Short mmCIF file of C-alpha atoms and ligand atoms in Angstrom, two decimals:
data_model
loop_
_atom_site.label_atom_id
_atom_site.label_comp_id
_atom_site.label_asym_id
_atom_site.label_seq_id
_atom_site.Cartn_x
_atom_site.Cartn_y
_atom_site.Cartn_z
CA MET A 1 0.27 0.09 0.36
CA ASN A 2 1.32 3.34 -0.90
CA VAL A 3 0.05 5.71 1.62
CA GLN A 4 2.36 8.94 0.45
CA ALA A 5 0.23 8.54 -2.55
CA ILE A 6 -3.10 8.09 -0.98
CA ARG A 7 -2.24 10.72 1.25
CA GLU A 8 -2.18 12.99 -1.63
CA GLN A 9 -6.23 12.18 -2.37
CA PHE A 10 -6.87 13.57 0.69
CA PRO A 11 -6.54 17.44 0.24
CA ILE A 12 -7.17 18.39 3.56
CA LEU A 13 -3.97 16.68 5.09
CA HIS A 14 -1.87 18.96 3.59
CA GLN A 15 -2.25 22.07 5.32
CA ASN A 16 -0.38 23.53 8.79
CA VAL A 17 -2.52 23.36 11.76
CA ASN A 18 -1.66 26.01 14.51
CA GLY A 19 1.69 26.28 12.91
CA HIS A 20 2.56 22.93 12.19
CA PRO A 21 1.47 20.30 9.44
CA LEU A 22 -1.40 18.61 10.52
CA VAL A 23 -1.76 15.16 12.21
CA TYR A 24 -5.23 13.83 11.60
CA LEU A 25 -5.19 10.46 14.47
CA ASP A 26 -9.26 11.25 14.95
CA SER A 27 -10.53 8.71 12.45
CA ALA A 28 -12.53 6.75 14.49
CA ALA A 29 -14.87 9.72 14.96
CA SER A 30 -14.67 10.62 11.44
CA SER A 31 -12.33 9.96 8.80
CA GLN A 32 -11.14 12.97 5.65
CA LYS A 33 -12.82 12.49 2.26
CA PRO A 34 -10.40 11.45 -0.61
CA ARG A 35 -10.66 13.98 -3.95
CA SER A 36 -12.54 11.32 -5.39
CA VAL A 37 -15.55 11.61 -2.93
CA ILE A 38 -15.66 14.97 -2.82
CA ASP A 39 -15.87 15.37 -7.08
CA ALA A 40 -18.75 12.53 -7.16
CA VAL A 41 -20.20 14.69 -4.80
CA SER A 42 -20.22 17.93 -6.58
CA ARG A 43 -20.36 16.69 -10.02
CA PHE A 44 -24.01 14.74 -8.61
CA TYR A 45 -25.23 18.48 -7.71
CA GLU A 46 -23.36 19.62 -10.84
CA HIS A 47 -24.98 17.49 -13.52
CA ASP A 48 -27.76 14.72 -12.25
CA ASN A 49 -29.41 16.49 -9.22
CA ALA A 50 -33.09 16.12 -8.71
CA ASN A 51 -35.14 14.10 -6.65
CA VAL A 52 -35.54 9.84 -6.55
CA HIS A 53 -38.41 7.62 -8.06
CA ARG A 54 -40.78 10.96 -8.69
CA GLY A 55 -40.03 12.53 -11.65
CA VAL A 56 -40.29 11.05 -15.61
CA HIS A 57 -37.71 13.75 -16.37
CA THR A 58 -34.33 12.56 -16.98
CA LEU A 59 -32.40 14.34 -13.82
CA GLY A 60 -34.66 12.55 -11.88
CA SER A 61 -34.22 8.71 -13.57
CA ARG A 62 -30.37 9.93 -13.45
CA ALA A 63 -30.56 10.81 -9.88
CA THR A 64 -32.80 7.55 -9.04
CA ASP A 65 -29.79 5.18 -10.85
CA ALA A 66 -27.21 7.23 -8.89
CA TYR A 67 -28.69 6.64 -5.63
CA GLU A 68 -29.78 2.77 -6.25
CA GLY A 69 -26.77 2.31 -7.76
CA ALA A 70 -24.68 3.25 -4.63
CA ARG A 71 -27.25 1.14 -2.24
CA GLU A 72 -26.23 -1.99 -4.93
CA LYS A 73 -22.39 -1.09 -4.04
CA THR A 74 -23.46 -1.02 -0.53
CA ALA A 75 -25.36 -4.21 -0.94
CA LYS A 76 -21.95 -5.76 -2.83
CA PHE A 77 -19.77 -4.32 -0.30
CA LEU A 78 -21.04 -6.20 3.31
CA ASN A 79 -21.76 -9.15 1.05
CA ALA A 80 -26.07 -8.77 1.42
CA ALA A 81 -27.93 -11.67 -0.44
CA SER A 82 -29.67 -8.41 -2.20
CA PRO A 83 -29.41 -4.28 -2.38
CA GLN A 84 -33.40 -4.73 -0.91
CA GLU A 85 -31.72 -5.51 2.74
CA ILE A 86 -29.95 -2.49 2.67
CA ILE A 87 -31.67 0.42 4.00
CA PHE A 88 -29.93 3.97 3.94
CA THR A 89 -30.31 5.48 6.90
CA ARG A 90 -28.41 8.55 8.67
CA GLY A 91 -25.96 6.47 10.19
CA THR A 92 -25.12 4.00 13.05
CA THR A 93 -27.24 5.79 15.70
CA THR A 94 -30.33 5.45 12.90
CA ALA A 95 -30.14 2.57 12.10
CA LEU A 96 -29.64 0.90 15.32
CA ASN A 97 -32.68 3.16 16.46
CA LEU A 98 -34.93 1.34 13.26
CA VAL A 99 -34.62 -2.15 15.43
CA ALA A 100 -34.79 -1.04 18.11
CA SER A 101 -37.90 0.85 17.50
CA SER A 102 -40.03 -1.51 15.46
CA TYR A 103 -38.36 -5.25 15.69
CA ALA A 104 -37.48 -4.59 19.06
CA ARG A 105 -40.79 -3.68 20.07
CA ALA A 106 -43.05 -5.73 18.10
CA VAL A 107 -40.76 -8.88 19.51
CA CYS A 108 -39.94 -8.26 23.27
CA GLY A 109 -42.69 -8.48 26.12
CA GLU A 110 -42.25 -8.62 29.92
CA GLY A 111 -39.90 -11.36 30.73
CA ASP A 112 -37.72 -11.61 27.84
CA GLU A 113 -34.05 -10.34 27.73
CA ILE A 114 -32.20 -8.19 25.17
CA VAL A 115 -28.65 -8.21 25.80
CA ILE A 116 -25.90 -6.34 25.36
CA THR A 117 -22.01 -5.47 26.43
CA GLN A 118 -20.96 -2.85 28.80
CA MET A 119 -18.59 -1.48 26.31
CA GLU A 120 -21.22 -0.30 24.19
CA HIS A 121 -21.45 3.11 22.51
CA HIS A 122 -24.34 4.93 23.53
CA SER A 123 -25.92 4.52 20.40
CA ASN A 124 -26.22 1.13 20.95
CA LEU A 125 -27.44 1.14 24.61
CA ILE A 126 -29.85 3.83 25.00
CA PRO A 127 -31.83 2.45 21.91
CA TRP A 128 -32.30 -0.78 24.04
CA GLN A 129 -32.61 1.10 27.31
CA GLN A 130 -35.49 2.55 25.70
CA ALA A 131 -37.15 -0.74 24.15
CA ALA A 132 -36.54 -2.46 27.33
CA LYS A 133 -38.48 -0.28 29.24
CA ALA A 134 -40.91 -0.10 26.65
CA THR A 135 -41.85 -3.71 26.60
CA GLY A 136 -41.40 -4.76 30.26
CA ALA A 137 -37.87 -7.10 28.82
CA THR A 138 -34.91 -7.11 30.91
CA LEU A 139 -31.54 -5.45 29.64
CA LYS A 140 -28.56 -8.30 30.30
CA TYR A 141 -24.89 -7.37 30.14
CA ILE A 142 -22.16 -9.85 28.71
CA PRO A 143 -19.32 -9.37 31.50
CA LEU A 144 -16.08 -7.83 30.52
CA GLN A 145 -12.90 -9.26 31.26
CA LYS A 146 -10.44 -6.60 33.23
CA ASP A 147 -8.85 -5.49 30.15
CA GLY A 148 -12.03 -5.29 28.40
CA SER A 149 -12.51 -7.72 26.16
CA ILE A 150 -15.40 -10.71 26.27
CA ARG A 151 -15.27 -14.79 26.86
CA LEU A 152 -17.35 -16.83 24.81
CA ALA A 153 -18.02 -18.63 27.95
CA ASP A 154 -19.48 -15.50 29.20
CA VAL A 155 -21.62 -14.70 26.64
CA GLU A 156 -22.94 -18.61 26.64
CA ALA A 157 -23.76 -17.76 30.59
CA THR A 158 -25.84 -14.64 29.70
CA VAL A 159 -27.91 -15.54 26.73
CA THR A 160 -30.96 -17.56 27.51
CA ASP A 161 -33.48 -18.74 25.60
CA ARG A 162 -35.43 -15.79 26.60
CA THR A 163 -33.12 -13.56 25.24
CA LYS A 164 -34.71 -12.03 21.81
CA LEU A 165 -32.09 -9.94 20.76
CA VAL A 166 -28.19 -9.74 21.02
CA SER A 167 -26.20 -6.08 19.89
CA VAL A 168 -22.44 -6.09 20.24
CA MET A 169 -20.29 -3.72 18.57
CA TYR A 170 -17.26 -5.77 15.91
CA VAL A 171 -14.74 -3.20 16.88
CA SER A 172 -14.65 -0.88 20.29
CA ASN A 173 -14.10 2.65 19.78
CA VAL A 174 -12.35 2.71 23.01
CA LEU A 175 -10.39 -0.37 23.52
CA GLY A 176 -9.69 -1.04 20.35
CA VAL A 177 -10.86 -4.63 20.81
CA VAL A 178 -12.12 -6.65 18.21
CA ASN A 179 -15.25 -8.93 19.07
CA PRO A 180 -15.94 -12.68 18.47
CA ILE A 181 -19.12 -11.64 16.28
CA LYS A 182 -19.37 -14.89 14.37
CA GLU A 183 -18.84 -16.90 17.44
CA ILE A 184 -21.71 -14.61 19.22
CA THR A 185 -24.28 -15.32 16.36
CA ALA A 186 -24.07 -18.83 16.57
CA ILE A 187 -24.40 -18.59 20.27
CA ALA A 188 -27.72 -16.12 19.95
CA HIS A 189 -28.97 -18.30 16.92
CA LYS A 190 -28.57 -21.53 19.30
CA HIS A 191 -31.49 -20.06 21.70
CA GLY A 192 -33.64 -18.09 19.07
CA ALA A 193 -32.58 -15.03 19.70
CA LYS A 194 -31.42 -12.52 16.85
CA MET A 195 -27.94 -10.98 16.19
CA VAL A 196 -27.32 -7.33 15.86
CA VAL A 197 -24.12 -5.70 14.90
CA ASP A 198 -22.63 -2.36 15.32
CA GLY A 199 -20.06 -1.81 12.67
CA ALA A 200 -19.46 1.89 12.83
CA GLN A 201 -16.06 0.79 13.52
CA SER A 202 -15.54 -1.79 11.60
CA THR A 203 -17.05 -1.54 8.08
CA PRO A 204 -14.17 1.03 7.21
CA HIS A 205 -11.46 -1.08 8.41
CA MET A 206 -11.67 -4.58 7.50
CA LYS A 207 -13.71 -6.75 5.05
CA VAL A 208 -16.96 -7.53 6.31
CA ASP A 209 -19.30 -10.20 5.38
CA VAL A 210 -22.60 -10.51 6.64
CA ARG A 211 -23.32 -13.57 5.39
CA ASP A 212 -20.83 -15.00 6.64
CA LEU A 213 -20.96 -13.61 10.00
CA ASP A 214 -24.72 -14.52 9.78
CA CYS A 215 -25.72 -11.48 11.62
CA ASP A 216 -29.34 -10.54 11.61
CA PHE A 217 -29.10 -6.62 11.29
CA TYR A 218 -25.68 -4.97 11.01
CA ALA A 219 -25.28 -0.86 10.55
CA PHE A 220 -22.76 1.36 9.98
CA SER A 221 -22.06 4.81 9.13
CA GLY A 222 -20.37 6.40 5.80
CA HIS A 223 -18.85 8.80 7.62
CA LYS A 224 -16.01 7.24 9.50
CA MET A 225 -14.89 5.61 5.34
CA CYS A 226 -14.40 8.40 3.54
CA ALA A 227 -17.77 8.93 2.68
CA PRO A 228 -20.06 11.88 3.33
CA THR A 229 -21.59 12.87 7.06
CA GLY A 230 -25.02 11.72 7.01
CA ILE A 231 -25.34 8.68 4.55
CA GLY A 232 -25.23 4.68 6.99
CA ALA A 233 -27.41 2.01 5.97
CA LEU A 234 -28.91 -0.78 7.47
CA TYR A 235 -28.57 -4.46 6.78
CA GLY A 236 -31.14 -6.62 7.64
CA LYS A 237 -31.96 -10.29 7.04
CA LYS A 238 -34.92 -9.87 4.15
CA ALA A 239 -37.60 -11.82 6.01
CA LEU A 240 -37.05 -9.90 9.45
CA LEU A 241 -37.32 -6.28 7.20
CA GLU A 242 -40.53 -7.54 5.51
CA ALA A 243 -41.97 -8.18 8.57
CA MET A 244 -40.84 -5.05 10.49
CA GLU A 245 -43.45 -2.26 10.66
CA PRO A 246 -41.86 1.82 9.08
CA VAL A 247 -40.86 3.71 12.01
CA GLU A 248 -41.18 6.72 9.64
CA PHE A 249 -44.14 7.59 8.03
CA GLY A 250 -45.01 10.33 5.23
CA GLY A 251 -43.74 10.50 1.42
CA GLU A 252 -41.44 8.14 -0.70
CA MET A 253 -42.18 5.09 1.19
CA ILE A 254 -46.43 4.40 0.76
CA ASP A 255 -48.46 2.49 -1.71
CA HIS A 256 -50.96 3.28 -1.24
CA VAL A 257 -52.89 6.22 0.90
CA ASP A 258 -56.80 7.16 2.12
CA LEU A 259 -58.56 9.10 4.69
CA TYR A 260 -57.80 6.59 7.24
CA ASP A 261 -55.30 3.79 6.71
CA SER A 262 -52.67 3.00 4.32
CA THR A 263 -50.11 0.08 2.82
CA TRP A 264 -46.55 0.77 2.32
CA LYS A 265 -43.84 0.35 -0.16
CA GLU A 266 -41.79 -2.64 -0.67
CA LEU A 267 -38.26 -3.01 0.56
CA PRO A 268 -36.19 -1.33 1.15
CA TRP A 269 -38.64 1.63 0.41
CA LYS A 270 -40.88 1.29 2.97
CA PHE A 271 -38.13 2.30 5.61
CA GLU A 272 -37.27 5.33 4.16
CA GLY A 273 -39.83 7.79 4.64
CA GLY A 274 -39.15 11.53 2.86
CA THR A 275 -36.39 12.46 0.16
CA PRO A 276 -33.70 10.57 1.23
CA ILE A 277 -29.50 11.81 1.71
CA ILE A 278 -28.55 11.35 -2.48
CA ALA A 279 -25.83 13.14 -2.83
CA GLY A 280 -24.62 11.29 0.33
CA ALA A 281 -25.61 7.86 -1.05
CA VAL A 282 -23.90 9.11 -4.20
CA GLY A 283 -20.33 9.89 -1.91
CA LEU A 284 -20.83 7.16 -0.17
CA GLY A 285 -20.55 4.65 -3.27
CA ALA A 286 -17.88 6.73 -4.34
CA ALA A 287 -16.36 5.94 -0.93
CA ILE A 288 -16.65 1.87 -1.24
CA ASP A 289 -15.05 2.47 -4.90
CA PHE A 290 -12.45 4.07 -3.46
CA LEU A 291 -11.70 1.76 -0.65
CA ASN A 292 -12.27 -1.55 -3.02
CA GLU A 293 -9.75 -0.29 -4.87
CA ILE A 294 -7.36 0.12 -1.91
CA GLY A 295 -8.00 -3.38 -0.56
CA LEU A 296 -9.87 -3.85 2.57
CA ASP A 297 -7.43 -6.22 3.66
CA GLU A 298 -4.62 -3.90 2.81
CA ILE A 299 -6.10 -1.52 5.18
CA GLU A 300 -6.56 -3.31 8.23
CA ARG A 301 -2.92 -4.97 7.81
CA HIS A 302 -1.50 -1.12 7.29
CA GLU A 303 -3.33 -0.18 10.40
CA HIS A 304 -2.68 -3.16 12.64
CA LYS A 305 1.07 -2.25 11.92
CA LEU A 306 0.19 1.38 12.60
CA ALA A 307 -1.68 1.06 16.08
CA ALA A 308 1.35 -1.99 16.66
CA TYR A 309 3.99 0.13 16.58
CA ALA A 310 2.26 3.09 18.27
CA TYR A 311 1.22 0.83 21.32
CA ASP A 312 4.80 -0.44 21.55
CA ARG A 313 6.49 3.40 21.36
CA LEU A 314 3.45 4.48 23.69
CA SER A 315 4.57 2.10 26.69
CA THR A 316 7.84 3.68 26.64
CA ILE A 317 6.23 6.78 27.84
CA GLU A 318 6.47 6.41 32.09
CA GLY A 319 3.65 7.27 33.44
CA ILE A 320 1.18 6.19 30.62
CA SER A 321 -1.98 3.60 31.18
CA ILE A 322 -2.77 2.29 27.47
CA PHE A 323 -6.56 1.08 27.69
CA GLY A 324 -7.54 -2.66 26.31
CA PRO A 325 -6.33 -5.77 25.47
CA VAL A 326 -2.48 -5.67 24.18
CA GLU A 327 -3.72 -8.71 21.42
CA ASN A 328 -6.65 -8.73 18.67
CA ARG A 329 -7.08 -5.02 18.43
CA ALA A 330 -7.67 -2.69 15.22
CA GLY A 331 -6.07 0.46 14.71
CA LEU A 332 -6.37 2.82 17.90
CA VAL A 333 -5.06 3.25 21.20
CA THR A 334 -6.77 4.59 24.04
CA PHE A 335 -4.44 5.94 26.83
CA ASN A 336 -4.16 8.61 29.82
CA LEU A 337 -0.99 10.68 30.68
CA ASN A 338 -0.20 10.29 34.39
CA ASP A 339 -2.96 12.62 36.20
CA VAL A 340 -3.07 14.88 33.17
CA HIS A 341 -6.31 15.63 32.30
CA PRO A 342 -7.05 14.27 28.51
CA HIS A 343 -8.74 17.09 27.93
CA ASP A 344 -5.12 19.12 28.82
CA VAL A 345 -3.52 16.73 27.00
CA ALA A 346 -5.28 16.93 23.69
CA THR A 347 -5.09 20.99 23.64
CA VAL A 348 -1.52 20.62 24.30
CA LEU A 349 -1.49 18.04 21.21
CA ASP A 350 -3.58 20.90 19.14
CA THR A 351 -0.97 23.36 19.77
CA LYS A 352 1.54 20.91 17.69
CA GLY A 353 -0.77 20.18 15.36
CA ILE A 354 -2.00 17.17 16.12
CA ALA A 355 -5.55 15.95 16.57
CA ILE A 356 -6.53 13.63 19.02
CA ARG A 357 -10.12 13.05 20.73
CA ALA A 358 -10.23 13.13 24.18
CA GLY A 359 -13.62 12.44 26.72
CA HIS A 360 -16.32 9.32 27.17
CA HIS A 361 -15.98 8.94 23.83
CA CYS A 362 -20.11 8.41 24.10
CA CYS A 363 -19.34 5.28 26.52
CA GLN A 364 -20.23 6.35 29.79
CA PRO A 365 -20.40 2.90 30.92
CA LEU A 366 -17.56 1.89 29.60
CA MET A 367 -15.44 4.63 31.25
CA ARG A 368 -17.21 3.48 34.83
CA TYR A 369 -15.93 0.19 34.19
CA LEU A 370 -12.58 1.55 33.20
CA ASN A 371 -12.23 3.49 36.50
CA VAL A 372 -11.63 6.69 34.84
CA SER A 373 -13.93 9.82 33.77
CA SER A 374 -12.27 10.07 30.83
CA THR A 375 -9.37 9.01 28.10
CA ALA A 376 -7.31 9.99 24.96
CA ARG A 377 -7.35 8.40 22.06
CA ALA A 378 -5.58 8.31 18.82
CA SER A 379 -6.80 6.16 15.98
CA PHE A 380 -5.64 5.43 12.70
CA TYR A 381 -6.67 5.50 9.48
CA LEU A 382 -5.38 4.44 5.92
CA TYR A 383 -3.77 7.85 5.17
CA ASN A 384 -1.77 7.52 8.74
CA THR A 385 2.63 6.87 8.77
CA GLU A 386 4.28 5.28 11.27
CA GLU A 387 5.82 9.85 10.99
CA ASP A 388 2.08 10.71 12.50
CA VAL A 389 2.66 8.08 15.83
CA ASP A 390 6.55 9.66 16.10
CA ARG A 391 4.88 13.89 16.00
CA LEU A 392 2.18 11.98 18.99
CA ILE A 393 5.08 10.54 20.58
CA ASP A 394 7.22 13.94 20.95
CA GLY A 395 4.13 15.69 21.49
CA LEU A 396 3.56 13.61 24.48
CA HIS A 397 6.59 14.24 25.71
CA GLN A 398 6.25 18.00 25.38
CA THR A 399 2.91 17.50 27.03
CA LYS A 400 4.39 15.74 30.05
CA GLU A 401 6.87 18.53 30.41
CA PHE A 402 4.32 21.07 29.96
CA PHE A 403 2.66 19.82 33.29
CA GLY A 404 5.66 19.58 35.25
CA TYR A 405 6.29 15.30 35.24
CA GLY A 406 9.87 16.05 33.13
CA ILE A 407 10.45 14.06 30.19
CA GLY A 408 10.49 10.42 30.27
N1 LIG B 501 -20.56 2.93 17.68
C1 LIG B 501 -19.94 3.28 17.27
C2 LIG B 501 -19.05 2.22 17.81
C3 LIG B 501 -19.27 4.66 17.26
O1 LIG B 501 -17.86 4.27 17.23
C4 LIG B 501 -20.28 5.42 16.92
C5 LIG B 501 -19.45 6.77 16.52
N2 LIG B 501 -18.25 7.13 17.23
C6 LIG B 501 -21.46 5.13 16.44
C7 LIG B 501 -21.78 4.02 17.06
C8 LIG B 501 -22.31 6.35 16.29
O2 LIG B 501 -22.21 6.77 14.68
P1 LIG B 501 -22.95 7.83 14.79
O3 LIG B 501 -22.72 8.89 15.21
O4 LIG B 501 -21.96 7.97 12.65
O5 LIG B 501 -24.34 7.39 14.14
#
């Protein structure tokens, strides 16, 4: 993988921030966009823009082709059986809420269980809390190991025949751990439960095959994988989606409307009420082309190498605590430096042109489990280099010095 050539395709990376060349280490929050994606969105607005599924005019059909073409690319990207199994959403949060608001409320009742973990992002936790409250189901947590990882024996011990849904993140946005989704899915299915996967941190960084995982639902966000903000998708097995009720009603999603009753369009459109994020979908299609051209396996290899290099170098800094398992990590490292507040670490690094994330990362229950209020996080993508890591390490030494810990 030629990282320098890849960097050339990301215009935003070539600038100084606070007098220093930008080092962007916050792709887990949102990735940067390559020229091909920016151009695809501009081209759409310059040449093809119109509403979809409506007009008989030429621009209307071009826009519809572009939008539905993006759905086909997304289906292939995840290895879904058909584009009908891809519902475009605003992102992971909206996709998970759709399952929780529609499927969970329909199948759960008093005494049933929804199973998640304490490492979940709020977007894969609160929708289930709400669904449990609304239906009388019990929310149960698969316990975590000390390093934050999950043991399959604990999954076995938590999931029962009363479990209707299991929802787990594929890759943790804090711990970097890659969860054994295929195995967890098999356990869920053994008990007749459906498996939901939060794919926000896996889809941008590794090859995902929903049919191989055999999960029932899979959610992801475009903006973390080189696409614009405001577009993402829910994958669902066709039979499940067909049986589900929409949660948004209005234009685009109807078949026949009467004064007191209405019927819905077929999949996937019954879940896409209102004018969709057409240019966003076009951008997602271009992002998928871009990632496919480089190859997800190559991207994953590059990021693992970088994360391992970062882990090793960070480990040599006196006073640092690194969170998450040593093995089986994706491309991010979460840490705290002595007792310097992570926001202060991020602020000092920003003065050196280095962008990292600090806070609870939308994982307050996990922060409580780790016994911290917040952490700092450096996350990597295909455009990051070992020099970026070296700049981070230098910046952290300077941060320590700034806060009176000396260098070491
Ligand atoms: N789940 C995980 C693991 C995430 O990292 C994020 C984004 N930080 C989300 C869900 C929510 O994604 P979005 O804000 O794009 O809906």
